[in-house]
Amino acid sequence: MENIDIQKYIDMALLYASEYGFKIIAALIIFLLGKWVAKKLTAFIKKMMHKAKIDKTLVEFSESIIYFTLLLMVVIAALNQLGVNTTSFVAVFGAATLAIGLALQGSFSNIGAAVLIILFRPFKVGDVIETGGVTGEVTDINLFSTILTPVDKRVVIVPNSSIIGANITNFSNREQRRVDHVFGIGYDDDLKLAKETLMEIVKADKRILSEPEPFIAVSELADSSVNFVVRAWTLTDDYWGVYFDMLESVKLTFDEKGISIPYPQMDVHTDKQ
């Protein structure tokens, strides 16, 4: 009796294996081969878009959309091979998508924000921007977030919806940037000498542009110093080099010429009785 039951299960297993085994294997082959083709085709399309000199931001965004669409087609083809009614599957998938969409409204708002970033292009991959309290180079824009890399090489992931809802400062959108500094000298120092010295420092730096012309003027008679505003234009790529080098040059040159850079202080006078 036991042998008959065992044989029955064996026969049933062989029946199901013969009926569905080849379908499962075929579905796996379709999925694995289709996934490989999807990757290769996406990489080929990306290469063609680069050759066509399409904007890098649009290329990176399109890559995600193309690969996801191709992979979805592969999954449907694999399920169809298994005998699953893909029409019903699409309906179920649509209902599931609606339910997931309601649960993940925030994530879909990020996708909507990504579309707005691509359409209106407030920045692109490679730009240096400030948004959401973070300043860094844009290294990637995907469906859900924008990846920023600050100067210290951290990786900061900012949700796209946070970017669209905040102020965006793009430091790379123009070929030129203005370096702004304020330098103070003592009230007893030679004002004309200090102004001439600042102009000499500015003109000695070949990275500073002659047009627009540099601007130097007294901006404030402060409590402890006479303050000069210095404004000079440079190429965007040279901005930080000029910014820091000017600070060092002014300090060293003022020291050589005996021009003081005062710090906040208070003189107290007492009356003798």
PDB file of C-alpha atoms in Angstrom:
ATOM      1  CA  MET A   1       0.000   0.000   0.000  1.00  0.00           C
ATOM      2  CA  GLU A   2       2.778   2.384   0.916  1.00  0.00           C
ATOM      3  CA  ASN A   3       4.622   1.548  -2.291  1.00  0.00           C
ATOM      4  CA  ILE A   4       1.492   2.391  -4.277  1.00  0.00           C
ATOM      5  CA  ASP A   5       1.169   5.817  -2.544  1.00  0.00           C
ATOM      6  CA  ILE A   6       4.840   6.592  -3.096  1.00  0.00           C
ATOM      7  CA  GLN A   7       4.564   5.639  -6.749  1.00  0.00           C
ATOM      8  CA  LYS A   8       1.486   7.852  -7.035  1.00  0.00           C
ATOM      9  CA  TYR A   9       3.400  10.897  -5.759  1.00  0.00           C
ATOM     10  CA  ILE A  10       6.354  10.085  -7.996  1.00  0.00           C
ATOM     11  CA  ASP A  11       4.079   9.869 -11.029  1.00  0.00           C
ATOM     12  CA  MET A  12       2.431  13.159 -10.049  1.00  0.00           C
ATOM     13  CA  ALA A  13       5.812  14.847  -9.630  1.00  0.00           C
ATOM     14  CA  LEU A  14       6.966  13.584 -13.010  1.00  0.00           C
ATOM     15  CA  LEU A  15       3.735  14.822 -14.580  1.00  0.00           C
ATOM     16  CA  TYR A  16       4.143  18.326 -13.160  1.00  0.00           C
ATOM     17  CA  ALA A  17       7.850  18.314 -14.038  1.00  0.00           C
ATOM     18  CA  SER A  18       7.122  17.367 -17.624  1.00  0.00           C
ATOM     19  CA  GLU A  19       4.312  19.885 -17.888  1.00  0.00           C
ATOM     20  CA  TYR A  20       5.881  22.885 -16.128  1.00  0.00           C
ATOM     21  CA  GLY A  21       9.597  22.077 -15.938  1.00  0.00           C
ATOM     22  CA  PHE A  22      10.398  23.230 -19.459  1.00  0.00           C
ATOM     23  CA  LYS A  23       8.226  26.307 -19.016  1.00  0.00           C
ATOM     24  CA  ILE A  24      10.075  27.296 -15.835  1.00  0.00           C
ATOM     25  CA  ILE A  25      13.454  26.734 -17.477  1.00  0.00           C
ATOM     26  CA  ALA A  26      12.351  28.692 -20.556  1.00  0.00           C
ATOM     27  CA  ALA A  27      11.050  31.520 -18.359  1.00  0.00           C
ATOM     28  CA  LEU A  28      14.354  31.679 -16.453  1.00  0.00           C
ATOM     29  CA  ILE A  29      16.291  31.742 -19.724  1.00  0.00           C
ATOM     30  CA  ILE A  30      14.057  34.531 -21.052  1.00  0.00           C
ATOM     31  CA  PHE A  31      14.495  36.525 -17.844  1.00  0.00           C
ATOM     32  CA  LEU A  32      18.271  36.128 -17.570  1.00  0.00           C
ATOM     33  CA  LEU A  33      18.896  36.646 -21.288  1.00  0.00           C
ATOM     34  CA  GLY A  34      16.428  39.540 -21.418  1.00  0.00           C
ATOM     35  CA  LYS A  35      18.041  41.225 -18.431  1.00  0.00           C
ATOM     36  CA  TRP A  36      21.453  40.919 -20.089  1.00  0.00           C
ATOM     37  CA  VAL A  37      20.089  42.330 -23.364  1.00  0.00           C
ATOM     38  CA  ALA A  38      18.399  45.180 -21.468  1.00  0.00           C
ATOM     39  CA  LYS A  39      21.711  46.164 -19.850  1.00  0.00           C
ATOM     40  CA  LYS A  40      23.599  45.985 -23.134  1.00  0.00           C
ATOM     41  CA  LEU A  41      20.921  47.886 -25.049  1.00  0.00           C
ATOM     42  CA  THR A  42      20.728  50.580 -22.359  1.00  0.00           C
ATOM     43  CA  ALA A  43      24.520  50.957 -22.419  1.00  0.00           C
ATOM     44  CA  PHE A  44      24.438  51.194 -26.247  1.00  0.00           C
ATOM     45  CA  ILE A  45      21.723  53.858 -26.206  1.00  0.00           C
ATOM     46  CA  LYS A  46      23.664  55.782 -23.532  1.00  0.00           C
ATOM     47  CA  LYS A  47      26.796  55.637 -25.694  1.00  0.00           C
ATOM     48  CA  MET A  48      24.880  56.919 -28.723  1.00  0.00           C
ATOM     49  CA  MET A  49      23.411  59.771 -26.679  1.00  0.00           C
ATOM     50  CA  HIS A  50      26.896  60.744 -25.521  1.00  0.00           C
ATOM     51  CA  LYS A  51      28.124  60.697 -29.128  1.00  0.00           C
ATOM     52  CA  ALA A  52      25.181  62.906 -30.103  1.00  0.00           C
ATOM     53  CA  LYS A  53      26.417  65.334 -27.385  1.00  0.00           C
ATOM     54  CA  ILE A  54      23.138  65.201 -25.503  1.00  0.00           C
ATOM     55  CA  ASP A  55      23.292  66.847 -22.093  1.00  0.00           C
ATOM     56  CA  LYS A  56      24.836  64.524 -19.479  1.00  0.00           C
ATOM     57  CA  THR A  57      21.991  65.151 -17.033  1.00  0.00           C
ATOM     58  CA  LEU A  58      19.377  64.030 -19.563  1.00  0.00           C
ATOM     59  CA  VAL A  59      21.479  60.989 -20.477  1.00  0.00           C
ATOM     60  CA  GLU A  60      21.761  59.807 -16.864  1.00  0.00           C
ATOM     61  CA  PHE A  61      18.038  60.317 -16.267  1.00  0.00           C
ATOM     62  CA  SER A  62      17.030  58.592 -19.516  1.00  0.00           C
ATOM     63  CA  GLU A  63      19.250  55.624 -18.702  1.00  0.00           C
ATOM     64  CA  SER A  64      17.188  54.799 -15.595  1.00  0.00           C
ATOM     65  CA  ILE A  65      13.870  55.109 -17.470  1.00  0.00           C
ATOM     66  CA  ILE A  66      15.014  52.997 -20.440  1.00  0.00           C
ATOM     67  CA  TYR A  67      16.439  50.190 -18.305  1.00  0.00           C
ATOM     68  CA  PHE A  68      13.352  50.027 -16.064  1.00  0.00           C
ATOM     69  CA  THR A  69      11.026  49.898 -19.100  1.00  0.00           C
ATOM     70  CA  LEU A  70      13.040  47.158 -20.826  1.00  0.00           C
ATOM     71  CA  LEU A  71      13.262  45.103 -17.629  1.00  0.00           C
ATOM     72  CA  LEU A  72       9.486  45.337 -17.152  1.00  0.00           C
ATOM     73  CA  MET A  73       8.982  44.015 -20.695  1.00  0.00           C
ATOM     74  CA  VAL A  74      11.326  41.103 -19.925  1.00  0.00           C
ATOM     75  CA  VAL A  75       9.410  40.215 -16.751  1.00  0.00           C
ATOM     76  CA  ILE A  76       6.100  40.229 -18.635  1.00  0.00           C
ATOM     77  CA  ALA A  77       7.591  37.995 -21.361  1.00  0.00           C
ATOM     78  CA  ALA A  78       8.890  35.544 -18.750  1.00  0.00           C
ATOM     79  CA  LEU A  79       5.516  35.401 -17.010  1.00  0.00           C
ATOM     80  CA  ASN A  80       3.792  34.857 -20.348  1.00  0.00           C
ATOM     81  CA  GLN A  81       6.066  31.871 -20.966  1.00  0.00           C
ATOM     82  CA  LEU A  82       4.929  30.408 -17.641  1.00  0.00           C
ATOM     83  CA  GLY A  83       1.356  30.613 -18.836  1.00  0.00           C
ATOM     84  CA  VAL A  84       0.387  33.551 -16.670  1.00  0.00           C
ATOM     85  CA  ASN A  85      -2.352  35.675 -18.221  1.00  0.00           C
ATOM     86  CA  THR A  86      -0.424  38.897 -18.787  1.00  0.00           C
ATOM     87  CA  THR A  87      -3.622  40.856 -19.381  1.00  0.00           C
ATOM     88  CA  SER A  88      -4.761  40.002 -15.885  1.00  0.00           C
ATOM     89  CA  PHE A  89      -1.237  40.602 -14.660  1.00  0.00           C
ATOM     90  CA  VAL A  90      -1.208  44.103 -16.105  1.00  0.00           C
ATOM     91  CA  ALA A  91      -4.544  44.821 -14.398  1.00  0.00           C
ATOM     92  CA  VAL A  92      -3.260  43.464 -11.092  1.00  0.00           C
ATOM     93  CA  PHE A  93      -0.006  45.359 -11.582  1.00  0.00           C
ATOM     94  CA  GLY A  94      -1.966  48.551 -12.201  1.00  0.00           C
ATOM     95  CA  ALA A  95      -4.000  48.077  -9.038  1.00  0.00           C
ATOM     96  CA  ALA A  96      -0.860  47.276  -7.055  1.00  0.00           C
ATOM     97  CA  THR A  97       0.849  50.331  -8.510  1.00  0.00           C
ATOM     98  CA  LEU A  98      -2.062  52.507  -7.384  1.00  0.00           C
ATOM     99  CA  ALA A  99      -1.890  51.085  -3.857  1.00  0.00           C
ATOM    100  CA  ILE A 100       1.868  51.485  -3.724  1.00  0.00           C
ATOM    101  CA  GLY A 101       1.547  54.984  -5.134  1.00  0.00           C
ATOM    102  CA  LEU A 102      -0.782  56.018  -2.330  1.00  0.00           C
ATOM    103  CA  ALA A 103       1.631  54.556   0.220  1.00  0.00           C
ATOM    104  CA  LEU A 104       4.676  56.147  -1.391  1.00  0.00           C
ATOM    105  CA  GLN A 105       3.437  59.599  -2.265  1.00  0.00           C
ATOM    106  CA  GLY A 106       6.700  61.114  -1.087  1.00  0.00           C
ATOM    107  CA  SER A 107       8.744  58.904  -3.402  1.00  0.00           C
ATOM    108  CA  PHE A 108       6.584  59.785  -6.394  1.00  0.00           C
ATOM    109  CA  SER A 109       6.910  63.458  -5.550  1.00  0.00           C
ATOM    110  CA  ASN A 110      10.659  62.910  -5.916  1.00  0.00           C
ATOM    111  CA  ILE A 111      10.079  61.453  -9.386  1.00  0.00           C
ATOM    112  CA  GLY A 112       7.925  64.453 -10.313  1.00  0.00           C
ATOM    113  CA  ALA A 113      10.645  66.744  -9.004  1.00  0.00           C
ATOM    114  CA  ALA A 114      13.236  64.869 -11.091  1.00  0.00           C
ATOM    115  CA  VAL A 115      11.137  65.533 -14.203  1.00  0.00           C
ATOM    116  CA  LEU A 116      10.984  69.241 -13.336  1.00  0.00           C
ATOM    117  CA  ILE A 117      14.751  69.346 -12.829  1.00  0.00           C
ATOM    118  CA  ILE A 118      15.270  67.778 -16.259  1.00  0.00           C
ATOM    119  CA  LEU A 119      12.757  70.070 -17.975  1.00  0.00           C
ATOM    120  CA  PHE A 120      13.735  73.411 -16.433  1.00  0.00           C
ATOM    121  CA  ARG A 121      17.392  72.526 -15.827  1.00  0.00           C
ATOM    122  CA  PRO A 122      18.303  74.770 -12.893  1.00  0.00           C
ATOM    123  CA  PHE A 123      21.509  72.713 -12.817  1.00  0.00           C
ATOM    124  CA  LYS A 124      23.137  69.757 -14.534  1.00  0.00           C
ATOM    125  CA  VAL A 125      25.621  67.015 -13.701  1.00  0.00           C
ATOM    126  CA  GLY A 126      29.020  68.616 -13.090  1.00  0.00           C
ATOM    127  CA  ASP A 127      27.668  71.900 -11.735  1.00  0.00           C
ATOM    128  CA  VAL A 128      28.534  73.112  -8.240  1.00  0.00           C
ATOM    129  CA  ILE A 129      25.353  74.107  -6.421  1.00  0.00           C
ATOM    130  CA  GLU A 130      24.073  74.972  -2.978  1.00  0.00           C
ATOM    131  CA  THR A 131      20.703  73.592  -1.941  1.00  0.00           C
ATOM    132  CA  GLY A 132      19.137  72.207   1.192  1.00  0.00           C
ATOM    133  CA  GLY A 133      22.055  73.489   3.258  1.00  0.00           C
ATOM    134  CA  VAL A 134      24.582  71.478   1.208  1.00  0.00           C
ATOM    135  CA  THR A 135      27.184  72.784  -1.247  1.00  0.00           C
ATOM    136  CA  GLY A 136      28.852  70.382  -3.675  1.00  0.00           C
ATOM    137  CA  GLU A 137      29.288  69.130  -7.218  1.00  0.00           C
ATOM    138  CA  VAL A 138      26.319  67.366  -8.799  1.00  0.00           C
ATOM    139  CA  THR A 139      27.538  63.867  -9.651  1.00  0.00           C
ATOM    140  CA  ASP A 140      24.222  62.153 -10.422  1.00  0.00           C
ATOM    141  CA  ILE A 141      20.518  62.894 -10.859  1.00  0.00           C
ATOM    142  CA  ASN A 142      18.275  59.838 -10.603  1.00  0.00           C
ATOM    143  CA  LEU A 143      14.538  59.242 -10.226  1.00  0.00           C
ATOM    144  CA  PHE A 144      14.462  59.848  -6.488  1.00  0.00           C
ATOM    145  CA  SER A 145      17.460  61.938  -5.480  1.00  0.00           C
ATOM    146  CA  THR A 146      20.370  64.131  -6.524  1.00  0.00           C
ATOM    147  CA  ILE A 147      23.883  63.132  -5.446  1.00  0.00           C
ATOM    148  CA  LEU A 148      26.182  65.959  -4.341  1.00  0.00           C
ATOM    149  CA  THR A 149      29.905  65.672  -3.630  1.00  0.00           C
ATOM    150  CA  PRO A 150      31.297  68.490  -1.445  1.00  0.00           C
ATOM    151  CA  VAL A 151      34.974  69.494  -1.574  1.00  0.00           C
ATOM    152  CA  ASP A 152      35.825  67.011   1.203  1.00  0.00           C
ATOM    153  CA  LYS A 153      34.568  64.180  -1.087  1.00  0.00           C
ATOM    154  CA  ARG A 154      31.619  63.170   1.078  1.00  0.00           C
ATOM    155  CA  VAL A 155      28.577  61.794  -0.718  1.00  0.00           C
ATOM    156  CA  VAL A 156      25.381  63.672   0.119  1.00  0.00           C
ATOM    157  CA  ILE A 157      22.049  62.322  -1.132  1.00  0.00           C
ATOM    158  CA  VAL A 158      19.374  65.012  -1.368  1.00  0.00           C
ATOM    159  CA  PRO A 159      15.739  64.069  -2.217  1.00  0.00           C
ATOM    160  CA  ASN A 160      14.620  65.746  -5.439  1.00  0.00           C
ATOM    161  CA  SER A 161      11.468  67.120  -3.810  1.00  0.00           C
ATOM    162  CA  SER A 162      13.606  68.914  -1.209  1.00  0.00           C
ATOM    163  CA  ILE A 163      15.618  70.559  -3.990  1.00  0.00           C
ATOM    164  CA  ILE A 164      12.592  71.764  -5.947  1.00  0.00           C
ATOM    165  CA  GLY A 165      11.043  73.143  -2.756  1.00  0.00           C
ATOM    166  CA  ALA A 166      14.188  75.031  -1.703  1.00  0.00           C
ATOM    167  CA  ASN A 167      16.415  77.806  -3.011  1.00  0.00           C
ATOM    168  CA  ILE A 168      19.058  76.675  -5.509  1.00  0.00           C
ATOM    169  CA  THR A 169      22.324  78.550  -5.949  1.00  0.00           C
ATOM    170  CA  ASN A 170      24.218  77.456  -9.059  1.00  0.00           C
ATOM    171  CA  PHE A 171      27.884  78.468  -8.911  1.00  0.00           C
ATOM    172  CA  SER A 172      28.694  76.994 -12.327  1.00  0.00           C
ATOM    173  CA  ASN A 173      25.951  78.583 -14.383  1.00  0.00           C
ATOM    174  CA  ARG A 174      28.184  81.476 -15.459  1.00  0.00           C
ATOM    175  CA  GLU A 175      31.696  81.527 -16.875  1.00  0.00           C
ATOM    176  CA  GLN A 176      32.741  84.302 -14.499  1.00  0.00           C
ATOM    177  CA  ARG A 177      32.346  84.882 -10.754  1.00  0.00           C
ATOM    178  CA  ARG A 178      33.076  87.881  -8.573  1.00  0.00           C
ATOM    179  CA  VAL A 179      35.391  87.556  -5.584  1.00  0.00           C
ATOM    180  CA  ASP A 180      34.227  89.799  -2.718  1.00  0.00           C
ATOM    181  CA  HIS A 181      36.413  90.669   0.270  1.00  0.00           C
ATOM    182  CA  VAL A 182      36.345  93.248   3.044  1.00  0.00           C
ATOM    183  CA  PHE A 183      39.693  94.344   4.529  1.00  0.00           C
ATOM    184  CA  GLY A 184      40.068  96.663   7.479  1.00  0.00           C
ATOM    185  CA  ILE A 185      42.973  98.976   8.368  1.00  0.00           C
ATOM    186  CA  GLY A 186      43.620 101.067  11.463  1.00  0.00           C
ATOM    187  CA  TYR A 187      42.489 104.685  11.695  1.00  0.00           C
ATOM    188  CA  ASP A 188      46.120 105.763  12.034  1.00  0.00           C
ATOM    189  CA  ASP A 189      47.216 103.997   8.826  1.00  0.00           C
ATOM    190  CA  ASP A 190      47.702 105.710   5.459  1.00  0.00           C
ATOM    191  CA  LEU A 191      44.358 105.252   3.683  1.00  0.00           C
ATOM    192  CA  LYS A 192      45.688 106.088   0.205  1.00  0.00           C
ATOM    193  CA  LEU A 193      48.634 103.721   0.598  1.00  0.00           C
ATOM    194  CA  ALA A 194      46.327 100.928   1.679  1.00  0.00           C
ATOM    195  CA  LYS A 195      44.037 101.479  -1.315  1.00  0.00           C
ATOM    196  CA  GLU A 196      46.979 101.567  -3.743  1.00  0.00           C
ATOM    197  CA  THR A 197      48.394  98.388  -2.177  1.00  0.00           C
ATOM    198  CA  LEU A 198      45.106  96.546  -2.580  1.00  0.00           C
ATOM    199  CA  MET A 199      44.915  97.568  -6.247  1.00  0.00           C
ATOM    200  CA  GLU A 200      48.503  96.395  -6.821  1.00  0.00           C
ATOM    201  CA  ILE A 201      47.680  93.009  -5.305  1.00  0.00           C
ATOM    202  CA  VAL A 202      44.607  92.657  -7.502  1.00  0.00           C
ATOM    203  CA  LYS A 203      46.396  93.641 -10.724  1.00  0.00           C
ATOM    204  CA  ALA A 204      49.360  91.360  -9.957  1.00  0.00           C
ATOM    205  CA  ASP A 205      47.115  88.270 -10.063  1.00  0.00           C
ATOM    206  CA  LYS A 206      46.859  87.223 -13.713  1.00  0.00           C
ATOM    207  CA  ARG A 207      43.717  85.188 -12.971  1.00  0.00           C
ATOM    208  CA  ILE A 208      41.764  88.356 -12.190  1.00  0.00           C
ATOM    209  CA  LEU A 209      40.025  89.795 -15.247  1.00  0.00           C
ATOM    210  CA  SER A 210      40.503  93.369 -16.386  1.00  0.00           C
ATOM    211  CA  GLU A 211      36.904  93.440 -17.624  1.00  0.00           C
ATOM    212  CA  PRO A 212      34.740  93.899 -15.638  1.00  0.00           C
ATOM    213  CA  GLU A 213      37.176  96.245 -13.943  1.00  0.00           C
ATOM    214  CA  PRO A 214      38.131  95.497 -10.304  1.00  0.00           C
ATOM    215  CA  PHE A 215      36.506  97.783  -7.741  1.00  0.00           C
ATOM    216  CA  ILE A 216      38.113  98.977  -4.483  1.00  0.00           C
ATOM    217  CA  ALA A 217      36.569 101.610  -2.198  1.00  0.00           C
ATOM    218  CA  VAL A 218      36.100 102.552   1.443  1.00  0.00           C
ATOM    219  CA  SER A 219      32.889 100.834   2.497  1.00  0.00           C
ATOM    220  CA  GLU A 220      32.621 101.604   6.208  1.00  0.00           C
ATOM    221  CA  LEU A 221      34.094 103.628   9.058  1.00  0.00           C
ATOM    222  CA  ALA A 222      33.710 100.899  11.637  1.00  0.00           C
ATOM    223  CA  ASP A 223      34.274 100.995  15.390  1.00  0.00           C
ATOM    224  CA  SER A 224      37.834  99.685  15.211  1.00  0.00           C
ATOM    225  CA  SER A 225      38.791  99.933  11.542  1.00  0.00           C
ATOM    226  CA  VAL A 226      38.387 101.650   8.202  1.00  0.00           C
ATOM    227  CA  ASN A 227      36.993  98.947   5.919  1.00  0.00           C
ATOM    228  CA  PHE A 228      37.698  98.529   2.214  1.00  0.00           C
ATOM    229  CA  VAL A 229      35.495  96.471  -0.092  1.00  0.00           C
ATOM    230  CA  VAL A 230      37.412  94.642  -2.822  1.00  0.00           C
ATOM    231  CA  ARG A 231      35.514  93.194  -5.797  1.00  0.00           C
ATOM    232  CA  ALA A 232      37.320  91.378  -8.582  1.00  0.00           C
ATOM    233  CA  TRP A 233      36.076  89.134 -11.383  1.00  0.00           C
ATOM    234  CA  THR A 234      37.643  85.828 -12.349  1.00  0.00           C
ATOM    235  CA  LEU A 235      36.772  82.664 -14.266  1.00  0.00           C
ATOM    236  CA  THR A 236      34.533  80.299 -12.335  1.00  0.00           C
ATOM    237  CA  ASP A 237      37.211  77.588 -12.288  1.00  0.00           C
ATOM    238  CA  ASP A 238      39.716  80.021 -10.708  1.00  0.00           C
ATOM    239  CA  TYR A 239      37.342  81.409  -8.083  1.00  0.00           C
ATOM    240  CA  TRP A 240      38.495  79.572  -4.957  1.00  0.00           C
ATOM    241  CA  GLY A 241      42.175  79.901  -5.833  1.00  0.00           C
ATOM    242  CA  VAL A 242      41.833  83.658  -6.220  1.00  0.00           C
ATOM    243  CA  TYR A 243      39.664  83.907  -3.100  1.00  0.00           C
ATOM    244  CA  PHE A 244      42.181  82.262  -0.759  1.00  0.00           C
ATOM    245  CA  ASP A 245      45.348  83.627  -2.407  1.00  0.00           C
ATOM    246  CA  MET A 246      44.072  87.192  -2.085  1.00  0.00           C
ATOM    247  CA  LEU A 247      43.617  86.801   1.666  1.00  0.00           C
ATOM    248  CA  GLU A 248      47.195  85.577   2.054  1.00  0.00           C
ATOM    249  CA  SER A 249      48.668  88.226  -0.257  1.00  0.00           C
ATOM    250  CA  VAL A 250      46.906  91.078   1.546  1.00  0.00           C
ATOM    251  CA  LYS A 251      48.119  89.940   4.965  1.00  0.00           C
ATOM    252  CA  LEU A 252      51.739  89.482   3.843  1.00  0.00           C
ATOM    253  CA  THR A 253      51.855  92.753   1.874  1.00  0.00           C
ATOM    254  CA  PHE A 254      50.236  94.793   4.648  1.00  0.00           C
ATOM    255  CA  ASP A 255      52.808  93.410   7.086  1.00  0.00           C
ATOM    256  CA  GLU A 256      55.662  94.429   4.757  1.00  0.00           C
ATOM    257  CA  LYS A 257      54.326  97.969   4.376  1.00  0.00           C
ATOM    258  CA  GLY A 258      53.441  98.426   8.027  1.00  0.00           C
ATOM    259  CA  ILE A 259      49.703  98.626   7.425  1.00  0.00           C
ATOM    260  CA  SER A 260      47.818  97.230  10.381  1.00  0.00           C
ATOM    261  CA  ILE A 261      44.792  94.956  10.267  1.00  0.00           C
ATOM    262  CA  PRO A 262      43.072  95.778  13.558  1.00  0.00           C
ATOM    263  CA  TYR A 263      40.965  93.424  15.592  1.00  0.00           C
ATOM    264  CA  PRO A 264      37.971  94.574  17.671  1.00  0.00           C
ATOM    265  CA  GLN A 265      39.155  96.418  20.742  1.00  0.00           C
ATOM    266  CA  MET A 266      38.086  99.176  23.084  1.00  0.00           C
ATOM    267  CA  ASP A 267      40.184 102.018  24.519  1.00  0.00           C
ATOM    268  CA  VAL A 268      39.240 102.907  28.085  1.00  0.00           C
ATOM    269  CA  HIS A 269      40.259 106.328  29.474  1.00  0.00           C
ATOM    270  CA  THR A 270      40.104 107.124  33.162  1.00  0.00           C
ATOM    271  CA  ASP A 271      39.968 110.564  34.674  1.00  0.00           C
ATOM    272  CA  LYS A 272      42.415 111.281  37.487  1.00  0.00           C
ATOM    273  CA  GLN A 273      40.776 112.879  40.484  1.00  0.00           C
TER     274      GLN A 273
END
